[in-house]
Coordinates of C-alpha atoms and ligand atoms in Angstrom, one line a residue:
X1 CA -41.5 -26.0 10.2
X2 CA -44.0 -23.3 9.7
X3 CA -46.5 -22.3 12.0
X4 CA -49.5 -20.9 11.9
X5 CA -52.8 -19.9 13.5
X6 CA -56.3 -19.4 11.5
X7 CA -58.7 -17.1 12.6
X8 CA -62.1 -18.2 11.0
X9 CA -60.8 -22.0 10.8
X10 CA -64.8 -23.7 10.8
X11 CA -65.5 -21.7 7.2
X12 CA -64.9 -22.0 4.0
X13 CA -61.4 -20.4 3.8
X14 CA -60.5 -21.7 7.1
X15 CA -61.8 -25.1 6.1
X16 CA -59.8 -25.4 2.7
X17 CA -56.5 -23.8 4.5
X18 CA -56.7 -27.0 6.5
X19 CA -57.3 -29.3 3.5
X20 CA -53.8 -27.9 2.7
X21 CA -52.4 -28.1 6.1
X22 CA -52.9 -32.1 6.4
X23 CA -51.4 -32.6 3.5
X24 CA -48.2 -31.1 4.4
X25 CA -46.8 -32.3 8.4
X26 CA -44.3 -28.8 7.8
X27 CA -46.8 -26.6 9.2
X28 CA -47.7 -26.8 12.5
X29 CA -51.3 -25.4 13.8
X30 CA -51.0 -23.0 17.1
X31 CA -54.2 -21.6 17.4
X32 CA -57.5 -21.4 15.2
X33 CA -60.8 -18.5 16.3
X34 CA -64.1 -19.5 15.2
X35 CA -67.7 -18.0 16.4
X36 CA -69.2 -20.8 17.4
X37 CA -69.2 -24.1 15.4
X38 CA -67.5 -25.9 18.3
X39 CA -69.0 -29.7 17.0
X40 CA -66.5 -28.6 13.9
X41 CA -63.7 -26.7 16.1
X42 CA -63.4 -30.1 18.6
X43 CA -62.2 -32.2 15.5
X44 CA -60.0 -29.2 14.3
X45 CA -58.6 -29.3 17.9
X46 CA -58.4 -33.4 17.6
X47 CA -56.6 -33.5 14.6
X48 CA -54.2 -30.2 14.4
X49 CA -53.2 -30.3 18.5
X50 CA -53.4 -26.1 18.3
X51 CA -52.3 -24.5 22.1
X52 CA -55.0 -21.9 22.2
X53 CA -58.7 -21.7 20.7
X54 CA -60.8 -18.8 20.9
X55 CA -65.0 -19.1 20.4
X56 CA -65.9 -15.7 20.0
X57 CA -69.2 -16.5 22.2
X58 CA -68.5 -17.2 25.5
X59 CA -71.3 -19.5 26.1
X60 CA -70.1 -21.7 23.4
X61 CA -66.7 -21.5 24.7
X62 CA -67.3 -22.7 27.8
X63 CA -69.1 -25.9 26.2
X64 CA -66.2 -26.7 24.3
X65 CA -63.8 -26.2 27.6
X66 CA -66.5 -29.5 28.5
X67 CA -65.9 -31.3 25.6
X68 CA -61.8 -30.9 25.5
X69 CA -61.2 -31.7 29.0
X70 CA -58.8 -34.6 28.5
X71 CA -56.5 -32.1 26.7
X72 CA -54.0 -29.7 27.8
X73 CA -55.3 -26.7 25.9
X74 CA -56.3 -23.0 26.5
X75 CA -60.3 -22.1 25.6
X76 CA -60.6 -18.9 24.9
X77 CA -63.5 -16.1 23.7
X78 CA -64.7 -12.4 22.8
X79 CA -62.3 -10.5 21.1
X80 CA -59.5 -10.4 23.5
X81 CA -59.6 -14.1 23.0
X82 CA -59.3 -13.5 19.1
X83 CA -56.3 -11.0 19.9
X84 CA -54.7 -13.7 22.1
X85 CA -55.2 -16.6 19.2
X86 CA -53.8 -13.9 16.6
X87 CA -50.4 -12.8 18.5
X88 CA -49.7 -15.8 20.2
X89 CA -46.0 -16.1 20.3
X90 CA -45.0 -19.4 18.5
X91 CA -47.3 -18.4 14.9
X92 CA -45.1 -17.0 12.4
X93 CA -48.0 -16.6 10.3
X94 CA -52.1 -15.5 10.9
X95 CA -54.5 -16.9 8.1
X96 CA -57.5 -14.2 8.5
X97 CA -60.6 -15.9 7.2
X98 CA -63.3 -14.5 9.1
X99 CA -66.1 -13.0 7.7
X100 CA -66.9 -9.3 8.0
X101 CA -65.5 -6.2 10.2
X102 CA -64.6 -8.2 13.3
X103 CA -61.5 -9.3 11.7
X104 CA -60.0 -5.4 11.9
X105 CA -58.8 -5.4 15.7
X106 CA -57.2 -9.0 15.4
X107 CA -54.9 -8.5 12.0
X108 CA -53.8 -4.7 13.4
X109 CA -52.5 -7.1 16.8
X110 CA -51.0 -9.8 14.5
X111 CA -49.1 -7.3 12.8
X112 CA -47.9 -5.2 15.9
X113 CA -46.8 -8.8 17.0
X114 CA -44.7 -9.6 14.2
X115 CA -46.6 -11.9 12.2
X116 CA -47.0 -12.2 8.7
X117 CA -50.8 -12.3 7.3
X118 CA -52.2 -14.0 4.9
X119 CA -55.5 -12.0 4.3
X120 CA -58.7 -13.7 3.5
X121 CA -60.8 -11.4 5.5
X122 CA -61.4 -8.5 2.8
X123 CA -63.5 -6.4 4.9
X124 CA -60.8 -5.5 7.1
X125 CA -58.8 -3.6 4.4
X126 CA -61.4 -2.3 2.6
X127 CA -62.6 -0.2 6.1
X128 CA -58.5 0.5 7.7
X129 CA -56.7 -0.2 4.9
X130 CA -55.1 3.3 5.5
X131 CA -54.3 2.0 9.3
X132 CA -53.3 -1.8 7.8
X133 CA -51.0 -0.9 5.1
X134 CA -48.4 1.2 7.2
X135 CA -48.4 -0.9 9.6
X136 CA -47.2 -3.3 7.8
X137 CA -44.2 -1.4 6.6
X138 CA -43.4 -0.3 10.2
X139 CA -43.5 -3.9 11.2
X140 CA -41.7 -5.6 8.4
X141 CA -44.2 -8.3 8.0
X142 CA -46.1 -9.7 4.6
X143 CA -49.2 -9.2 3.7
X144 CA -50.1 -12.2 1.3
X145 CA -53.3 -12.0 -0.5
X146 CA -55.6 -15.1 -0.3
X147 CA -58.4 -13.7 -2.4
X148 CA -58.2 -14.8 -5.4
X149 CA -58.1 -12.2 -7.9
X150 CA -55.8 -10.4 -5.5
X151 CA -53.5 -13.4 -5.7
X152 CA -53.4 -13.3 -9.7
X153 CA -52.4 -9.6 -8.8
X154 CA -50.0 -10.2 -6.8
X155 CA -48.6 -13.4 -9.3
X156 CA -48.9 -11.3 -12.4
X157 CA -46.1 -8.6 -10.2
X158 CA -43.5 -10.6 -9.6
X159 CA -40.4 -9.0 -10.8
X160 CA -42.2 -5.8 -11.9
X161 CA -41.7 -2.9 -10.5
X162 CA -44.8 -0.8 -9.2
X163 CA -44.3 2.1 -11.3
X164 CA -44.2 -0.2 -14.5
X165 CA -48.2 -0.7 -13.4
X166 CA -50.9 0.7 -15.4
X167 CA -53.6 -0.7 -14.7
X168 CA -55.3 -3.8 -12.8
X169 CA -58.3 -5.7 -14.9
X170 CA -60.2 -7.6 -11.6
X171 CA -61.8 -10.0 -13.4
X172 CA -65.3 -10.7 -12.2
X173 CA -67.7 -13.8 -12.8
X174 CA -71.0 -11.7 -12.6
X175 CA -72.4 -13.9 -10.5
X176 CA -75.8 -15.6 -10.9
X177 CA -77.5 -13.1 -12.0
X178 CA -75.3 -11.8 -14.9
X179 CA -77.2 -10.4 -17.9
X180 CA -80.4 -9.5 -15.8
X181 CA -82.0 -6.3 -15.6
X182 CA -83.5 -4.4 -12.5
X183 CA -86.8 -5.3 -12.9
X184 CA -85.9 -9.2 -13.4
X185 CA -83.9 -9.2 -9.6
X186 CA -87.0 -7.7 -7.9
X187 CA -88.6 -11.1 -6.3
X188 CA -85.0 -12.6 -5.8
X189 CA -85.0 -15.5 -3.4
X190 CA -82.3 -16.6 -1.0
X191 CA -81.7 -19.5 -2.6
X192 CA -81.5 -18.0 -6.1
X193 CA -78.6 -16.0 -4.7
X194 CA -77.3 -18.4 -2.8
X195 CA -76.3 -20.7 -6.3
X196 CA -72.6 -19.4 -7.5
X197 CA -71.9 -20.6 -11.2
X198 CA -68.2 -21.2 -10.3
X199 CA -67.4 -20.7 -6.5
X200 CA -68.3 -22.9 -3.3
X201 CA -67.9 -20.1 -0.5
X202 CA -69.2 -18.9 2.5
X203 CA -73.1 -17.4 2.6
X204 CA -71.9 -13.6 3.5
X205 CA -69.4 -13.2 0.3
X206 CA -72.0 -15.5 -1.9
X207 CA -74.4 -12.9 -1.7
X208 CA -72.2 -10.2 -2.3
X209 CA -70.9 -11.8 -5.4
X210 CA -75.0 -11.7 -6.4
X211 CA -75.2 -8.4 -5.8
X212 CA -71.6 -7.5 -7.1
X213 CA -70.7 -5.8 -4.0
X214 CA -68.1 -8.1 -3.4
X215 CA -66.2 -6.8 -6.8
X216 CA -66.7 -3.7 -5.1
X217 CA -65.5 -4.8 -1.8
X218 CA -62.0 -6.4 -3.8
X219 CA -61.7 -3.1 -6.2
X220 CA -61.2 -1.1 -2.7
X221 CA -59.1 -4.1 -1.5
X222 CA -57.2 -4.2 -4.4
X223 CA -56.7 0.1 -4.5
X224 CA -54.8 -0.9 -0.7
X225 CA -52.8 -4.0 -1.4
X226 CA -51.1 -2.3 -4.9
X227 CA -51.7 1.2 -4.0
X228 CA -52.9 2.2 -7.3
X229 CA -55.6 5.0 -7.7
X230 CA -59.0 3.4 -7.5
X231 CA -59.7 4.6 -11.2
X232 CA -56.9 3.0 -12.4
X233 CA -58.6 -0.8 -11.3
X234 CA -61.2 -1.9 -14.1
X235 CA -63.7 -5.1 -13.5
X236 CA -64.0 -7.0 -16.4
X237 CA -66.7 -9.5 -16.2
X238 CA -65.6 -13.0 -17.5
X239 CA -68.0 -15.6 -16.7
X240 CA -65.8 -18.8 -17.1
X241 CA -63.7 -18.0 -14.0
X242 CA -60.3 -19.0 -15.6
X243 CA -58.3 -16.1 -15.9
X244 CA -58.1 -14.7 -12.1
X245 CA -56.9 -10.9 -12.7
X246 CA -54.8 -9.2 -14.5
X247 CA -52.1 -6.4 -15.1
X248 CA -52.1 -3.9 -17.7
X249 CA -48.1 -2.3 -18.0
X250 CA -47.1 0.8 -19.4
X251 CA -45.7 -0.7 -22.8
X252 CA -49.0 -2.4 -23.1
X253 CA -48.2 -5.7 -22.1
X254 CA -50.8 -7.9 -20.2
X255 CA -50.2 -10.6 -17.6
X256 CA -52.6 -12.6 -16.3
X257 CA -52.7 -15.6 -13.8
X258 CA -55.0 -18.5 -14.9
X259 CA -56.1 -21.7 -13.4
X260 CA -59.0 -24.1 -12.5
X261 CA -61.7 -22.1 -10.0
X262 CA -60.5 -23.8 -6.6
X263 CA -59.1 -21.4 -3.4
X264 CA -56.5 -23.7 -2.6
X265 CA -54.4 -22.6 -5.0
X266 CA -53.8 -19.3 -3.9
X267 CA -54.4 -20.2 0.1
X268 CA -51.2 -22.5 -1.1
X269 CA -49.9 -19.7 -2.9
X270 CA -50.2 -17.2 0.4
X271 CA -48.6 -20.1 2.8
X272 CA -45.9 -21.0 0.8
X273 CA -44.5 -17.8 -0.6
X274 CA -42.2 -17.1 -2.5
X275 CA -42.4 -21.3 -3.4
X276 CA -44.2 -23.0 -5.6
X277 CA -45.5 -26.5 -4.7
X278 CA -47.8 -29.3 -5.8
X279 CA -51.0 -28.6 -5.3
X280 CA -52.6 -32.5 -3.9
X281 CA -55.5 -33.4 -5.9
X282 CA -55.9 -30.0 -7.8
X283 CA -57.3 -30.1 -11.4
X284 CA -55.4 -29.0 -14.1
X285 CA -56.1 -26.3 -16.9
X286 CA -56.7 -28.0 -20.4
X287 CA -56.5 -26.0 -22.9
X288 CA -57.8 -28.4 -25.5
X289 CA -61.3 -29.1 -23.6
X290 CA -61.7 -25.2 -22.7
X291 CA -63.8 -23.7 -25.5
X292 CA -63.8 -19.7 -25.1
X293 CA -63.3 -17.9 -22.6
X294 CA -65.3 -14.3 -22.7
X295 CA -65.2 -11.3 -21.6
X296 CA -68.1 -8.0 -20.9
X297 CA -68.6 -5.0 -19.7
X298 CA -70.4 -4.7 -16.0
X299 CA -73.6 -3.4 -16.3
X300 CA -73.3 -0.9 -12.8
X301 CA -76.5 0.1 -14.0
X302 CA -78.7 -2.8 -12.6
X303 CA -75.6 -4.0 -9.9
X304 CA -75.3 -0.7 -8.6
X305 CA -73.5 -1.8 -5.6
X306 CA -70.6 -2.0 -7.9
X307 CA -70.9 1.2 -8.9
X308 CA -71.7 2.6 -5.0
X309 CA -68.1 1.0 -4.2
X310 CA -66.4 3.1 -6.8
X311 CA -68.1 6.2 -5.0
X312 CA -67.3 5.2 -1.8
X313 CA -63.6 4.5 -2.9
X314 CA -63.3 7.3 -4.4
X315 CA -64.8 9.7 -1.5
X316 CA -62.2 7.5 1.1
X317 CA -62.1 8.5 4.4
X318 CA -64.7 6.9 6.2
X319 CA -66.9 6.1 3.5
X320 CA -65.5 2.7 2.5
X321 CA -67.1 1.6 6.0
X322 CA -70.2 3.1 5.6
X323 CA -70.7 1.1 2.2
X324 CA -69.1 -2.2 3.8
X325 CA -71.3 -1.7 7.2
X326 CA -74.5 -1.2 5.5
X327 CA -73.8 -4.3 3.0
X328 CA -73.2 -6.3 6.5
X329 CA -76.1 -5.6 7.9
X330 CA -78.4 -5.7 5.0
X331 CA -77.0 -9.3 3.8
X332 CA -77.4 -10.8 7.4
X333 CA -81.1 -9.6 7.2
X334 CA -81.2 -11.1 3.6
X335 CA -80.1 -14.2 5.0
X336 CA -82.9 -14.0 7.8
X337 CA -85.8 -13.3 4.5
X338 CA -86.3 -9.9 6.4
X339 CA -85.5 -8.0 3.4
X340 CA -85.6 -8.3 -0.1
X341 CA -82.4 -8.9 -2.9
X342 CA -82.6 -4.8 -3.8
X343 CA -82.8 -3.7 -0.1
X344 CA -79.2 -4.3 -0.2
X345 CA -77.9 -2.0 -2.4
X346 CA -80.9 0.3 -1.8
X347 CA -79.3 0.4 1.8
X348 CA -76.1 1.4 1.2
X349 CA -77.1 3.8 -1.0
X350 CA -79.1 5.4 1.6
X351 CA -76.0 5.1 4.2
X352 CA -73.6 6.8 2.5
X353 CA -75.8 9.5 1.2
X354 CA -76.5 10.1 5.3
X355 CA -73.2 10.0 6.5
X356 CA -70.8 13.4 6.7
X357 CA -67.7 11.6 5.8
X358 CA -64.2 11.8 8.4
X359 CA -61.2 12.6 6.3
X360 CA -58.7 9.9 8.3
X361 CA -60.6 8.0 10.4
X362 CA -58.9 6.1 13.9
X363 CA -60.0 2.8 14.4
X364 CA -62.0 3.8 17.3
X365 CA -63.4 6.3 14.4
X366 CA -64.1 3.1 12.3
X367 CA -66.4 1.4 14.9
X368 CA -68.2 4.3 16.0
X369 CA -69.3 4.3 12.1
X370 CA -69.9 0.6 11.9
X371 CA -72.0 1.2 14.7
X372 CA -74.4 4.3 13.8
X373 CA -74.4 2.9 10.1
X374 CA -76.1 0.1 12.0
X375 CA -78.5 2.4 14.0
X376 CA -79.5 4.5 10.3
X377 CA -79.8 1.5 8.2
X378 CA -81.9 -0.3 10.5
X379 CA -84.1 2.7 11.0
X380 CA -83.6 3.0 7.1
X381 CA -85.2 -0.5 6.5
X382 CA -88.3 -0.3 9.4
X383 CA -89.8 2.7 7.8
X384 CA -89.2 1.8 3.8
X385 CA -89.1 -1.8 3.6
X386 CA -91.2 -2.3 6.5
X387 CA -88.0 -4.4 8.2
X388 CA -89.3 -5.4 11.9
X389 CA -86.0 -6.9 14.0
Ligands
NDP401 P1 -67.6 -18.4 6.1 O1 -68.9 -17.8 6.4 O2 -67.5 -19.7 5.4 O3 -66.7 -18.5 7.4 C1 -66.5 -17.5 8.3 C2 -65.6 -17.9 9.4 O4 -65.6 -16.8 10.3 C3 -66.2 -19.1 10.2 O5 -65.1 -19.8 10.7 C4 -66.9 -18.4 11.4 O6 -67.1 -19.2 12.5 C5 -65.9 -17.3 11.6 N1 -66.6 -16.2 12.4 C6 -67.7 -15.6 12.2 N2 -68.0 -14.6 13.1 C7 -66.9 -14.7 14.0 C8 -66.6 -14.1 15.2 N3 -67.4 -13.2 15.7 N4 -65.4 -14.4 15.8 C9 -64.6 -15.4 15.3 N5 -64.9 -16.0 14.2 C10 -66.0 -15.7 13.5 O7 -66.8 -17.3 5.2 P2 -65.7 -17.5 4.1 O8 -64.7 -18.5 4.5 O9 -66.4 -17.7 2.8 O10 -65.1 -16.1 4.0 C11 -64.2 -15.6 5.0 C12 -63.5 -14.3 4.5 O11 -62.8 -14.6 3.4 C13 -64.6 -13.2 4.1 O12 -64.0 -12.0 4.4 C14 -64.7 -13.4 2.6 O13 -65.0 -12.2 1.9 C15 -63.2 -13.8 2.3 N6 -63.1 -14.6 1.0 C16 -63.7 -15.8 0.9 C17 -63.6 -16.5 -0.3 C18 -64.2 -17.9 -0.4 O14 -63.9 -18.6 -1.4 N7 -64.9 -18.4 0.6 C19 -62.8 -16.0 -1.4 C20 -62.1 -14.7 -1.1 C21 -62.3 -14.1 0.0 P3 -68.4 -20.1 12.7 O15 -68.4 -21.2 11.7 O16 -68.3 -20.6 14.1 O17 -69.6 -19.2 12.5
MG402 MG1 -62.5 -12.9 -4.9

């Protein structure tokens, strides 16, 4: 028996970590977090019996305390609820697949508690990775990737030692809007960027993969998990989505993981670890129907978010959550129409360049940033792009 709780269970990670639960009656659910799908979290409850379930908004918490009556459960909300559904005492693991910064105070809990963590959530190493990582050594626990190129990683190392590592090729798909220029991603709609060739994922990292800040976002995830120099981590774009990352060693050799585009397999992959299992109703790579498979150059010219992450890797410290706070807020204002599909970029440009950078930032550190990155860009946006809230 393994159990587990899910943090983010209504999405699209937390949705397709379920898929993979049902299918296997070894794993047992003890608590799941959402923010406030309760219509989806009330069948979750139904059909995976978890002890505790936190709704990060309180008002929709208390509706689904109504709807669960009959069952002997505990409702919980607000981030002390989150911290109570990641540490609770029977999970042996914490899937973290919530979207965004939030997921920071919950995984540093789950860790000080004991549990492994299978990390969806990118956004929290990206901004504490320097916070995360020991902590994980000081605790013992794993720190499974579930992102995918992170997985191939993490595949393509076992056996190797770290100091056999040369480099790491994240392969990237380029998103929709690969092969345009600057001028052509001017009057970019929502629902332009909301069409992934290869990926069916939730609307946050969908835009970021349009823009190519979430490359960025997973080359500063990636510089954390396999503590390699963030120079030493080079996006290759390769549009087919087949090979999932690579590693470059020191006698040249590369290994690369490759399968069919579908997150289960390394959701699986995180789960199960160090096994290997069937993967129920997963396609299969055929090599005889698979034509090319290609590979370019990013053009960090016209996706200069990519090229803003490098800079804000490289500079450290507090940067990496300046960049990763003004992407937050400028996609949720996409999202809304409020601002165009350069405004986000544009943005975090303008945040970093404002911010004096703190050389090893404390958590509380970290969300005093998060917070007056929100204040600047906000101001930012009402007086260039005429943003009104
Ligand atoms: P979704 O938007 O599909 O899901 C986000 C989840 O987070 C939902 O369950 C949502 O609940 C929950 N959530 C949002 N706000 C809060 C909150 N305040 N408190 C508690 N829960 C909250 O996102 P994805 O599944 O696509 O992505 C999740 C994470 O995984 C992101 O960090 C993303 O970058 C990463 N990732 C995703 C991949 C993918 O294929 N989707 C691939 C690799 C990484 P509700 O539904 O109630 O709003
Ligand atoms: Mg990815």
């Amino acid at each position: 028996m393994r159990n587990i709780a899910i943090l983010g269970s209504t999405g699209s990670i937390g949705t397709q970590t379920l898929d993979i639960v049902r299918e296997h009656k070894e794993i047992k659910i003890t608590a799941l977090a959402a923010g406030s799908n309760i219509e989806l979290l009330e069948k979750q409850i139904r059909e995976f019996h978890p002890k505790i379930v936190c709704v990060y908004h309180e008002n929709m918490a208390m509706k689904l305390r109504e709807k669960v009556k009959d069952l002997t459960i505990t409702i919980v909300s607000g981030m002390d609820g989150l911290i109570s559904c990641a540490t609770e005492g029977e999970a042996e693991m914490v899937v973290t697949a919530m979207v965004g910064m939030i997921g920071i105070r919950p995984t540093i809990e789950a860790i000080k508690a004991g549990k492994d963590i299978a990390l969806a959530n990118k956004e929290t190493l990206v901004t504490a990775g320097h916070i995360i990582m020991p902590l994980v050594k000081e605790y013992n626990v794993a720190l499974l990737p579930v992102d995918s190129e992170h997985s191939a990683i993490f595949q393509a190392l076992q056996g190797e030692a770290h100091k056999s590592m040369k480099h790491i090729l994240l392969t990237a798909s380029g998103g929709p809007f690969r092969g345009r220029k600057l001028s052509e991603l001017q009057n970019i709609r929502k629902e332009d960027a909301l069409k992934h060739p290869n990926w069916s994922m939730g609307q946050k990292i969908t835009i970021d993969s349009a823009t190519m800040v979430n490359k960025g976002l997973e080359v500063m995830e990636a510089r954390w998990l396999f503590d390699l120099e963030i120079d030493k981590i080079q996006v290759v774009v390769h549009p087919q989505s087949i090979i999932h990352s690579m590693v470059e060693y020191i006698d040249g050799s590369v290994i690369a993981q490759m399968g069919i585009p579908d997150m289960r397999l390394p959701i699986q992959y995180a789960l199960f670890y160090p096994e290997r299992i069937d993967l129920i109703g997963g396609k299969q790579l055929d090599f005889t129907t698979l034509k090319q498979i290609t590979f370019e150059e990013p053009d960090m010219d016209t996706f200069f978010g990519l090229a803003l992450a490098y800079e804000a890797g490289r500079n450290g410290g507090s940067m990496p959550t300046v960049y990763n706070a003004a992407n937050e807020w400028a996609v949720a204002r996409f999202l809304e129409n409020k601002i165009g599909f350069l405004a986000i970029p544009t943005i975090i440009k303008e945040a970093m360049k404002n911010h004096k950078r703190i050389e090893n930032p404390s958590l509380i550190d970290i969300l005093n940033v998060e917070n007056e990155t929100y204040d600047f860009v906000k101001e930012y946006a009402e007086s260039e792009f005429k943003y009104k809230p």
